[in-house]
XYZ file of C-alpha atoms in Angstrom:
562
model
C 47.189 50.418 -7.007
C 44.353 48.890 -9.052
C 41.709 46.795 -7.306
C 39.720 44.146 -9.119
C 36.365 43.416 -7.485
C 34.843 40.021 -8.042
C 31.320 41.454 -7.836
C 31.855 43.676 -10.916
C 30.139 41.848 -13.808
C 31.866 43.595 -16.726
C 34.138 46.520 -15.829
C 37.217 46.712 -13.613
C 37.758 49.568 -11.213
C 41.165 50.965 -10.291
C 42.230 53.767 -8.032
C 45.568 55.623 -7.875
C 47.324 55.247 -4.559
C 48.815 58.754 -4.673
C 47.268 61.543 -2.663
C 46.601 63.569 -5.799
C 44.292 60.885 -7.072
C 42.583 60.160 -3.758
C 38.848 60.858 -3.465
C 38.264 64.563 -3.259
C 41.804 65.506 -4.548
C 42.554 67.708 -7.497
C 43.400 64.777 -9.775
C 40.466 62.585 -8.790
C 39.406 60.642 -11.787
C 37.557 57.458 -12.288
C 39.305 55.302 -14.837
C 37.660 52.318 -16.389
C 38.755 49.536 -18.645
C 37.092 46.445 -20.017
C 37.654 43.091 -18.336
C 39.943 40.957 -20.473
C 38.038 38.326 -22.339
C 34.617 40.072 -22.269
C 32.390 40.453 -25.294
C 33.403 44.143 -25.782
C 36.884 45.337 -26.554
C 38.909 47.310 -23.968
C 38.175 51.006 -23.705
C 40.626 53.206 -25.452
C 41.962 56.055 -23.297
C 39.755 59.151 -23.343
C 37.103 57.366 -25.467
C 34.005 56.883 -23.295
C 32.755 59.063 -20.439
C 31.378 57.294 -17.354
C 27.869 57.701 -16.007
C 28.904 60.554 -13.660
C 29.937 62.825 -16.523
C 33.731 62.442 -15.987
C 35.863 61.322 -18.838
C 37.856 58.132 -18.459
C 41.426 59.441 -18.384
C 44.413 57.576 -19.766
C 47.424 57.149 -17.523
C 50.732 55.798 -18.701
C 52.244 52.720 -17.163
C 55.375 54.649 -16.274
C 53.457 57.104 -14.127
C 51.136 54.753 -12.225
C 52.605 51.239 -12.551
C 49.289 49.739 -11.451
C 49.068 46.254 -10.006
C 45.920 44.115 -10.415
C 45.043 42.405 -7.128
C 42.568 39.571 -7.562
C 40.225 39.273 -4.629
C 39.299 41.645 -1.820
C 42.196 43.767 -0.553
C 40.518 45.187 2.552
C 37.851 43.207 4.435
C 35.990 46.190 5.832
C 34.937 47.484 2.384
C 34.235 44.034 1.026
C 32.083 42.896 3.920
C 28.928 42.387 1.830
C 26.810 41.563 4.834
C 26.789 45.182 6.140
C 28.029 47.321 3.236
C 24.497 48.105 2.065
C 23.636 49.606 5.481
C 26.325 52.321 5.787
C 25.798 55.947 4.687
C 27.107 56.883 1.251
C 29.749 59.622 0.909
C 28.921 62.756 -1.150
C 29.992 62.646 -4.793
C 33.387 64.227 -5.709
C 33.350 67.879 -6.928
C 33.124 68.640 -10.599
C 36.564 68.687 -12.281
C 38.158 71.981 -13.297
C 38.624 72.154 -17.104
C 41.919 74.054 -16.733
C 43.265 71.346 -14.417
C 42.260 68.713 -16.907
C 44.098 70.469 -19.748
C 47.293 70.855 -17.678
C 47.162 67.185 -16.652
C 46.637 66.076 -20.240
C 49.680 68.065 -21.439
C 51.966 66.224 -19.085
C 50.851 62.758 -20.141
C 52.646 60.594 -22.660
C 51.260 61.386 -26.144
C 51.256 57.664 -26.998
C 50.347 55.939 -23.763
C 50.559 52.218 -23.512
C 48.014 50.061 -21.803
C 49.113 49.065 -18.294
C 50.577 45.618 -17.932
C 48.427 43.429 -15.803
C 50.153 40.969 -13.547
C 48.689 38.725 -10.910
C 49.639 39.462 -7.344
C 51.133 36.704 -5.281
C 48.271 35.195 -3.330
C 48.540 35.725 0.375
C 46.729 34.190 3.314
C 42.928 34.595 3.296
C 41.671 37.666 5.175
C 40.728 37.068 8.765
C 36.969 37.350 9.326
C 36.082 40.589 11.056
C 34.557 40.105 14.504
C 31.053 41.522 14.722
C 30.350 44.235 17.318
C 28.735 43.363 20.600
C 25.408 44.895 19.590
C 25.189 42.562 16.601
C 26.266 39.529 18.609
C 23.679 40.318 21.254
C 20.782 40.521 18.820
C 19.946 36.861 19.541
C 18.195 36.487 16.198
C 15.867 39.374 16.892
C 14.738 39.736 13.287
C 15.672 41.867 10.305
C 14.994 45.208 12.027
C 17.386 44.462 14.904
C 20.138 43.426 12.531
C 19.770 46.574 10.425
C 19.869 48.861 13.456
C 23.007 47.153 14.760
C 24.741 47.285 11.380
C 24.006 51.035 11.062
C 25.441 51.748 14.495
C 28.490 49.657 13.641
C 29.218 51.632 10.468
C 28.693 54.983 12.190
C 31.287 54.061 14.828
C 33.672 52.554 12.258
C 33.496 54.595 9.062
C 35.314 53.101 6.088
C 36.497 54.712 2.870
C 33.820 55.240 0.334
C 34.032 52.844 -2.573
C 33.962 54.312 -6.085
C 30.904 53.717 -8.201
C 31.058 51.372 -11.119
C 30.824 52.942 -14.522
C 27.211 53.153 -15.483
C 25.917 52.673 -11.924
C 23.216 55.087 -10.821
C 24.478 57.604 -8.287
C 22.584 57.963 -5.040
C 21.845 61.424 -3.668
C 24.264 62.614 -1.038
C 23.308 62.795 2.580
C 20.751 60.032 2.398
C 20.928 56.593 3.959
C 19.482 53.714 1.946
C 18.494 50.567 3.829
C 18.028 47.285 2.049
C 15.756 44.729 3.660
C 17.435 41.561 4.830
C 16.084 38.042 5.079
C 14.452 37.474 8.416
C 16.559 35.589 10.884
C 13.636 34.909 13.239
C 13.702 31.363 14.631
C 11.460 28.854 12.835
C 8.741 27.529 15.055
C 9.071 23.840 15.747
C 5.977 21.884 14.646
C 3.793 20.761 17.479
C 3.363 17.077 18.254
C -0.199 17.122 16.935
C 0.843 18.748 13.637
C 3.741 16.338 13.256
C 1.477 13.363 13.922
C -1.050 14.689 11.416
C 1.617 15.103 8.742
C 3.210 11.685 9.342
C 1.314 8.913 7.491
C -0.440 6.316 9.597
C -0.258 2.599 8.964
C -3.795 2.302 7.641
C -3.082 4.934 4.974
C -1.068 2.287 3.096
C -3.983 -0.173 3.037
C -6.071 -0.417 -0.124
C -9.074 1.842 0.229
C -11.773 -0.801 -0.253
C -10.225 -3.007 2.444
C -10.532 -0.339 5.153
C -14.295 -0.925 5.340
C -14.162 -4.705 4.837
C -16.024 -6.670 7.500
C -13.927 -9.620 8.723
C -15.023 -13.184 8.118
C -16.618 -14.792 11.177
C -15.061 -18.236 11.651
C -16.057 -20.937 14.097
C -14.246 -20.861 17.439
C -11.669 -23.643 17.950
C -11.774 -26.233 20.707
C -9.288 -24.460 22.961
C -11.251 -21.199 22.988
C -14.544 -22.998 23.534
C -13.025 -25.007 26.366
C -11.825 -21.845 28.121
C -15.138 -20.037 27.661
C -17.347 -22.920 28.718
C -15.108 -24.205 31.488
C -15.187 -27.707 29.989
C -12.537 -30.049 28.709
C -12.359 -30.284 24.901
C -13.321 -33.946 25.144
C -16.538 -32.977 26.908
C -17.638 -30.558 24.171
C -19.968 -31.856 21.440
C -19.043 -29.788 18.394
C -21.901 -29.728 15.860
C -21.352 -26.207 14.460
C -18.742 -26.506 11.666
C -19.676 -29.636 9.639
C -16.500 -31.476 10.613
C -16.167 -35.225 10.314
C -16.331 -36.545 13.896
C -14.737 -39.870 12.939
C -11.506 -38.271 11.788
C -9.102 -39.528 9.121
C -8.118 -43.142 8.429
C -5.449 -44.640 10.733
C -2.939 -44.551 7.876
C -2.789 -40.778 8.257
C -1.405 -40.950 11.772
C 1.149 -43.524 10.704
C 2.278 -41.401 7.763
C 2.604 -38.273 9.902
C 4.679 -40.160 12.465
C 7.143 -41.334 9.834
C 7.845 -38.091 7.965
C 11.394 -38.308 6.616
C 12.060 -34.795 5.351
C 9.862 -32.274 7.192
C 12.672 -29.709 6.963
C 12.592 -29.731 3.133
C 10.163 -27.526 1.208
C 7.189 -29.421 -0.253
C 6.735 -30.232 -3.907
C 5.294 -27.066 -5.462
C 3.291 -29.185 -7.935
C 2.058 -31.782 -5.384
C 2.838 -34.533 -7.878
C 2.160 -37.504 -5.557
C -1.160 -36.076 -4.415
C -2.343 -35.194 -7.905
C -1.450 -38.666 -9.145
C -3.456 -40.206 -6.291
C -6.393 -37.897 -7.029
C -6.283 -38.815 -10.715
C -6.570 -42.472 -9.784
C -9.400 -41.764 -7.329
C -11.461 -39.529 -9.644
C -10.634 -40.967 -13.063
C -9.549 -37.513 -14.322
C -6.015 -36.944 -15.620
C -3.677 -35.128 -13.268
C -3.040 -32.254 -15.699
C -6.603 -31.096 -15.017
C -6.093 -31.132 -11.220
C -4.646 -28.432 -8.998
C -4.209 -28.842 -5.215
C -4.468 -26.069 -2.671
C -4.436 -25.198 1.003
C -8.103 -26.058 1.332
C -10.774 -25.173 -1.207
C -10.816 -21.668 0.293
C -7.404 -20.902 -1.186
C -8.567 -22.046 -4.613
C -11.640 -19.782 -4.421
C -9.404 -16.810 -3.744
C -6.914 -17.902 -6.434
C -9.688 -18.117 -9.025
C -10.878 -14.618 -8.198
C -7.367 -13.164 -8.307
C -6.827 -14.666 -11.767
C -10.263 -13.873 -13.222
C -11.575 -10.675 -11.645
C -10.459 -7.131 -12.308
C -11.381 -4.505 -9.683
C -15.001 -3.596 -10.325
C -15.911 -6.864 -12.075
C -19.110 -8.598 -10.996
C -19.915 -12.063 -9.705
C -23.255 -13.764 -9.144
C -23.939 -15.170 -5.684
C -27.025 -17.189 -4.721
C -27.699 -16.727 -0.998
C -28.142 -18.304 1.379
C -24.913 -20.101 0.558
C -21.262 -20.348 1.569
C -20.320 -16.810 2.650
C -16.692 -17.184 1.559
C -17.683 -16.321 -2.029
C -18.931 -12.879 -1.081
C -16.026 -12.326 1.305
C -13.317 -13.170 -1.239
C -15.049 -11.040 -3.864
C -14.899 -8.073 -1.491
C -11.219 -8.711 -0.817
C -10.548 -8.640 -4.572
C -12.572 -5.421 -5.096
C -15.313 -7.180 -7.061
C -19.038 -6.421 -6.979
C -21.515 -9.077 -5.847
C -24.891 -9.474 -7.547
C -27.153 -11.542 -5.334
C -29.822 -13.798 -6.824
C -31.663 -15.216 -3.782
C -32.777 -18.816 -3.818
C -36.401 -19.849 -3.931
C -38.295 -20.687 -0.714
C -37.293 -24.356 -1.046
C -33.627 -23.240 -1.428
C -33.460 -24.272 -5.093
C -31.794 -21.990 -7.653
C -33.765 -19.286 -9.413
C -32.334 -20.195 -12.802
C -34.511 -17.786 -14.801
C -33.346 -14.881 -12.680
C -29.709 -15.968 -13.096
C -30.133 -15.946 -16.881
C -31.661 -12.468 -16.729
C -28.866 -11.077 -14.545
C -26.151 -12.498 -16.818
C -27.743 -10.862 -19.870
C -28.219 -7.485 -18.165
C -25.177 -7.123 -15.865
C -22.526 -9.107 -17.786
C -20.872 -10.667 -14.693
C -17.621 -12.615 -14.939
C -18.481 -15.726 -12.906
C -21.133 -17.401 -10.770
C -20.483 -19.533 -7.682
C -22.747 -22.506 -7.089
C -22.665 -25.081 -4.305
C -24.060 -28.591 -4.644
C -24.963 -29.742 -2.060
C -25.542 -26.212 -0.876
C -24.331 -24.976 2.476
C -26.306 -24.396 4.748
C -29.498 -26.157 3.555
C -28.119 -29.273 1.823
C -30.023 -28.893 -1.469
C -28.506 -30.076 -4.769
C -28.480 -28.750 -8.342
C -29.926 -31.023 -10.999
C -28.113 -31.555 -14.282
C -30.652 -29.659 -16.401
C -30.277 -26.460 -14.388
C -26.502 -26.749 -14.409
C -26.381 -27.227 -18.192
C -28.655 -24.233 -18.696
C -26.292 -22.066 -16.675
C -23.241 -23.479 -18.471
C -24.727 -22.289 -21.784
C -24.414 -18.695 -20.574
C -21.276 -16.573 -21.281
C -20.079 -16.838 -17.698
C -17.518 -18.839 -15.736
C -19.269 -21.379 -13.477
C -17.501 -22.413 -10.269
C -19.198 -25.489 -8.807
C -18.303 -26.228 -5.180
C -18.691 -29.951 -4.374
C -17.324 -29.894 -0.828
C -20.176 -32.171 0.390
C -20.712 -34.275 -2.748
C -19.735 -37.520 -0.996
C -22.838 -37.369 1.253
C -25.249 -37.120 -1.687
C -26.362 -39.531 -4.329
C -24.932 -37.303 -7.085
C -21.904 -38.083 -9.161
C -19.136 -35.516 -9.254
C -18.932 -33.255 -12.286
C -15.112 -33.181 -12.328
C -15.005 -34.930 -15.708
C -17.182 -32.181 -17.225
C -14.268 -29.750 -17.293
C -12.893 -31.583 -20.325
C -15.856 -30.492 -22.451
C -16.868 -27.226 -20.769
C -14.211 -24.494 -20.855
C -16.292 -22.348 -18.494
C -16.611 -24.900 -15.663
C -14.454 -25.301 -12.544
C -15.197 -27.969 -9.909
C -13.839 -27.705 -6.347
C -13.415 -30.520 -3.804
C -11.962 -30.896 -0.306
C -10.571 -33.464 2.143
C -12.078 -31.673 5.143
C -15.464 -33.440 5.133
C -14.803 -36.718 3.415
C -11.460 -37.623 4.989
C -11.630 -35.697 8.261
C -8.587 -33.507 7.430
C -10.111 -30.082 8.128
C -7.204 -29.167 10.410
C -4.551 -29.952 7.774
C -6.163 -27.856 4.997
C -6.120 -29.897 1.801
C -8.341 -29.031 -1.154
C -8.231 -29.602 -4.890
C -10.052 -28.654 -8.046
C -10.633 -29.724 -11.637
C -9.973 -27.022 -14.227
C -10.086 -26.756 -18.029
C -6.603 -26.766 -19.530
C -7.207 -23.299 -20.944
C -7.650 -21.957 -17.373
C -5.377 -24.092 -15.214
C -2.293 -22.813 -17.065
C -2.733 -19.357 -15.557
C -3.570 -20.622 -12.091
C -0.250 -22.461 -12.037
C 1.477 -19.165 -12.745
C -0.322 -17.228 -10.004
C -0.486 -19.734 -7.150
C 1.919 -19.741 -4.223
C 4.757 -22.209 -4.907
C 4.539 -24.147 -1.614
C 0.833 -23.847 -0.882
C 0.329 -27.495 0.179
C 2.520 -28.482 3.135
C 4.430 -31.738 3.417
C 2.179 -32.905 6.246
C -0.984 -32.083 4.286
C 0.129 -33.890 1.127
C 1.315 -36.970 3.020
C -1.940 -37.121 4.996
C -4.147 -36.781 1.905
C -2.236 -39.483 0.056
C -2.495 -41.780 3.085
C -6.247 -41.164 3.342
C -6.778 -42.119 -0.298
C -4.981 -45.412 0.337
C -7.921 -46.581 2.464
C -11.084 -45.963 0.390
C -12.959 -48.578 2.412
C -12.636 -46.529 5.569
C -13.804 -43.400 3.769
C -16.837 -45.194 2.380
C -17.806 -46.666 5.745
C -17.579 -43.279 7.476
C -19.736 -41.708 4.775
C -22.385 -44.386 5.240
C -22.366 -43.919 9.020
C -22.901 -40.167 8.668
C -25.669 -40.547 6.079
C -27.433 -43.045 8.315
C -27.145 -40.758 11.344
C -28.375 -37.828 9.267
C -31.660 -39.619 8.592
C -32.054 -40.475 12.256
C -31.343 -36.891 13.313
C -33.803 -35.512 10.756
C -36.619 -37.674 12.076
C -35.837 -36.702 15.684
C -35.780 -32.991 14.880
C -39.209 -33.210 13.280
C -40.501 -34.144 16.730
C -39.310 -30.860 18.290
C -42.329 -28.492 18.219
C -40.324 -25.274 17.724
C -38.083 -26.607 14.898
C -38.804 -27.176 11.209
C -35.958 -29.239 9.632
C -35.250 -29.255 5.880
C -34.222 -32.404 3.978
C -30.459 -32.486 3.360
C -28.041 -34.222 1.021
C -25.038 -33.286 3.152
C -23.686 -33.882 6.671
C -25.809 -31.158 8.307
C -29.489 -30.203 8.691
C -30.958 -26.694 8.552
C -33.877 -25.927 10.854
C -36.236 -22.972 11.020
C -37.000 -21.852 14.570
C -40.742 -21.393 15.081
C -43.257 -20.883 17.895
C -41.718 -17.589 18.917
C -38.440 -19.124 19.989
C -35.188 -17.199 19.508
C -32.507 -18.967 17.470
C -29.631 -17.264 19.243
C -31.094 -18.106 22.656
C -31.359 -21.785 21.676
C -27.713 -21.787 20.636
C -26.570 -20.148 23.881
C -28.618 -22.505 26.056
C -27.208 -25.571 24.282
C -23.675 -24.190 24.626
C -24.096 -24.104 28.382
C -24.789 -27.840 28.169
C -21.626 -28.380 26.134
C -23.403 -28.771 22.750
C -22.350 -26.342 20.015
C -24.602 -25.541 17.020
C -24.687 -22.719 14.433
C -27.297 -19.961 14.358
C -27.907 -17.290 11.670
C -29.046 -13.694 11.957
C -28.700 -12.480 8.350
C -31.711 -11.506 6.272
C -32.044 -14.724 4.278
C -31.624 -16.992 7.309
C -32.714 -14.924 10.269
C -34.240 -17.287 12.826
C -32.522 -20.430 11.516
C -30.087 -22.880 13.106
C -27.829 -25.478 11.477
C -26.847 -28.739 13.158
C -23.950 -30.872 11.917
C -24.349 -34.642 11.847
C -22.216 -36.381 14.476
C -21.974 -39.762 16.058
C -25.085 -41.380 17.586
C -24.037 -40.323 21.088
C -23.737 -36.748 19.878
C -27.278 -36.888 18.567
C -28.520 -38.231 21.892
C -26.884 -35.359 23.827
C -28.345 -32.827 21.405
C -31.860 -34.176 21.692
C -31.628 -34.239 25.474
C -30.731 -30.565 25.448
C -33.474 -29.608 22.976
C -36.106 -31.507 24.936
C -34.980 -29.679 28.063
C -35.512 -26.296 26.389
C -39.205 -26.918 25.708
C -40.034 -27.534 29.369
């Protein structure tokens, strides 16, 4: 019988089934032939000796009638998991030359190559059950497995397999052990290691935002009411520059008659932009509406600034410019204002020439002091190679005329406006801006499609339908501002600054603490703003309210000096 081993890369091994050709018999020979289809031709009989020194002997088909069996014919010998661990049998004795000559004389002088035929495939061999010692190892490692496999082969010796032709013979009487892959159990990672390997939520956040300080907004009525233990109606709110008179009555009527609140708003705010064009005298294609001027500030930065670009800020001013620049990974170059809160134009020119910033943010009237920028200074800055963003949120309370029309002749000018102060719509968030056509095209591409809600657009359009109301409210606030300014000058520990807006900035003097003044007034139900930053440390800001609000404020301030 001839056995074909799958593991043999080139040569086939066959063994005679007769006793004469068994290992150790007188006719023991090792016959080799080439695998059909290999790159070398089949060995001719008696042509090539094998590595052990024995000649490959030819045997006629009539004498042996070998059968090629594909696959393993006996599981014990072909069990590759333990075969490398059993002792090797001693090599067969050297052949007798006289026996070889007698055997050669009896062979067919013209032998034919044996006919190879495929055996009928039978059922797959049944896996051999491992001994108890192996099954009881319990994954004890490579050493335990090798010891068990050796004991198994000693108890159950199997016939020694013939060597392949060309394979190096191993010395007799020696046992060769081949190391096996360790089967030791893998340690489960601890909870701390697993938690350390698993990414945390903040690891997905942009790196510069992890150290960003949040913006500090003004507390709403509900929170103030809960903290102070007062009804919202009993709180005098003079800390956020809101319009205490509220919007025109047409706004309430329009909100009560909304027809399609379930439909998305117009992404281009066509009705609002048409109303703004009529109100300002600037064509609607230059106007873009937003969810408050704050959204437009952020939109401008997202469209203009690359990470690492620089902007010029002129503190003390609206802190949203610095905040949005930090959100957009921009650098802020601060050019502080002069002691009278006017712009240091010469320093701005120097910074633009040296640092090459992308844009500068200016506020006129400025928040928190109420100063304005004259036309000469603005034109000097517009001559620089820098984008100028002019915030006119409080322009209605000054004697200045809006610069919205300037965007038609200055490609580096953007003017921002809002409905929060003028029309009393701070809670509905409606802002707008005038942009050069060369810039507004890209802002349309980048803005959110439904940034102005249906309620906000309807309210803003309704407010513009009553310009008389808006003008009267402005006049009332300007008149009360002058009254408040004169009253504050009579407080010995306050130094008020003239304002062109709806608020007044005061320096706290005479050793008084600005934060303590704010807290004491809050206990009386009067809310004001205090500052503790470098430029404004020891300052308070008071919004202009109704006459009764001013009276309550002055009563509280007079009580603090007792």
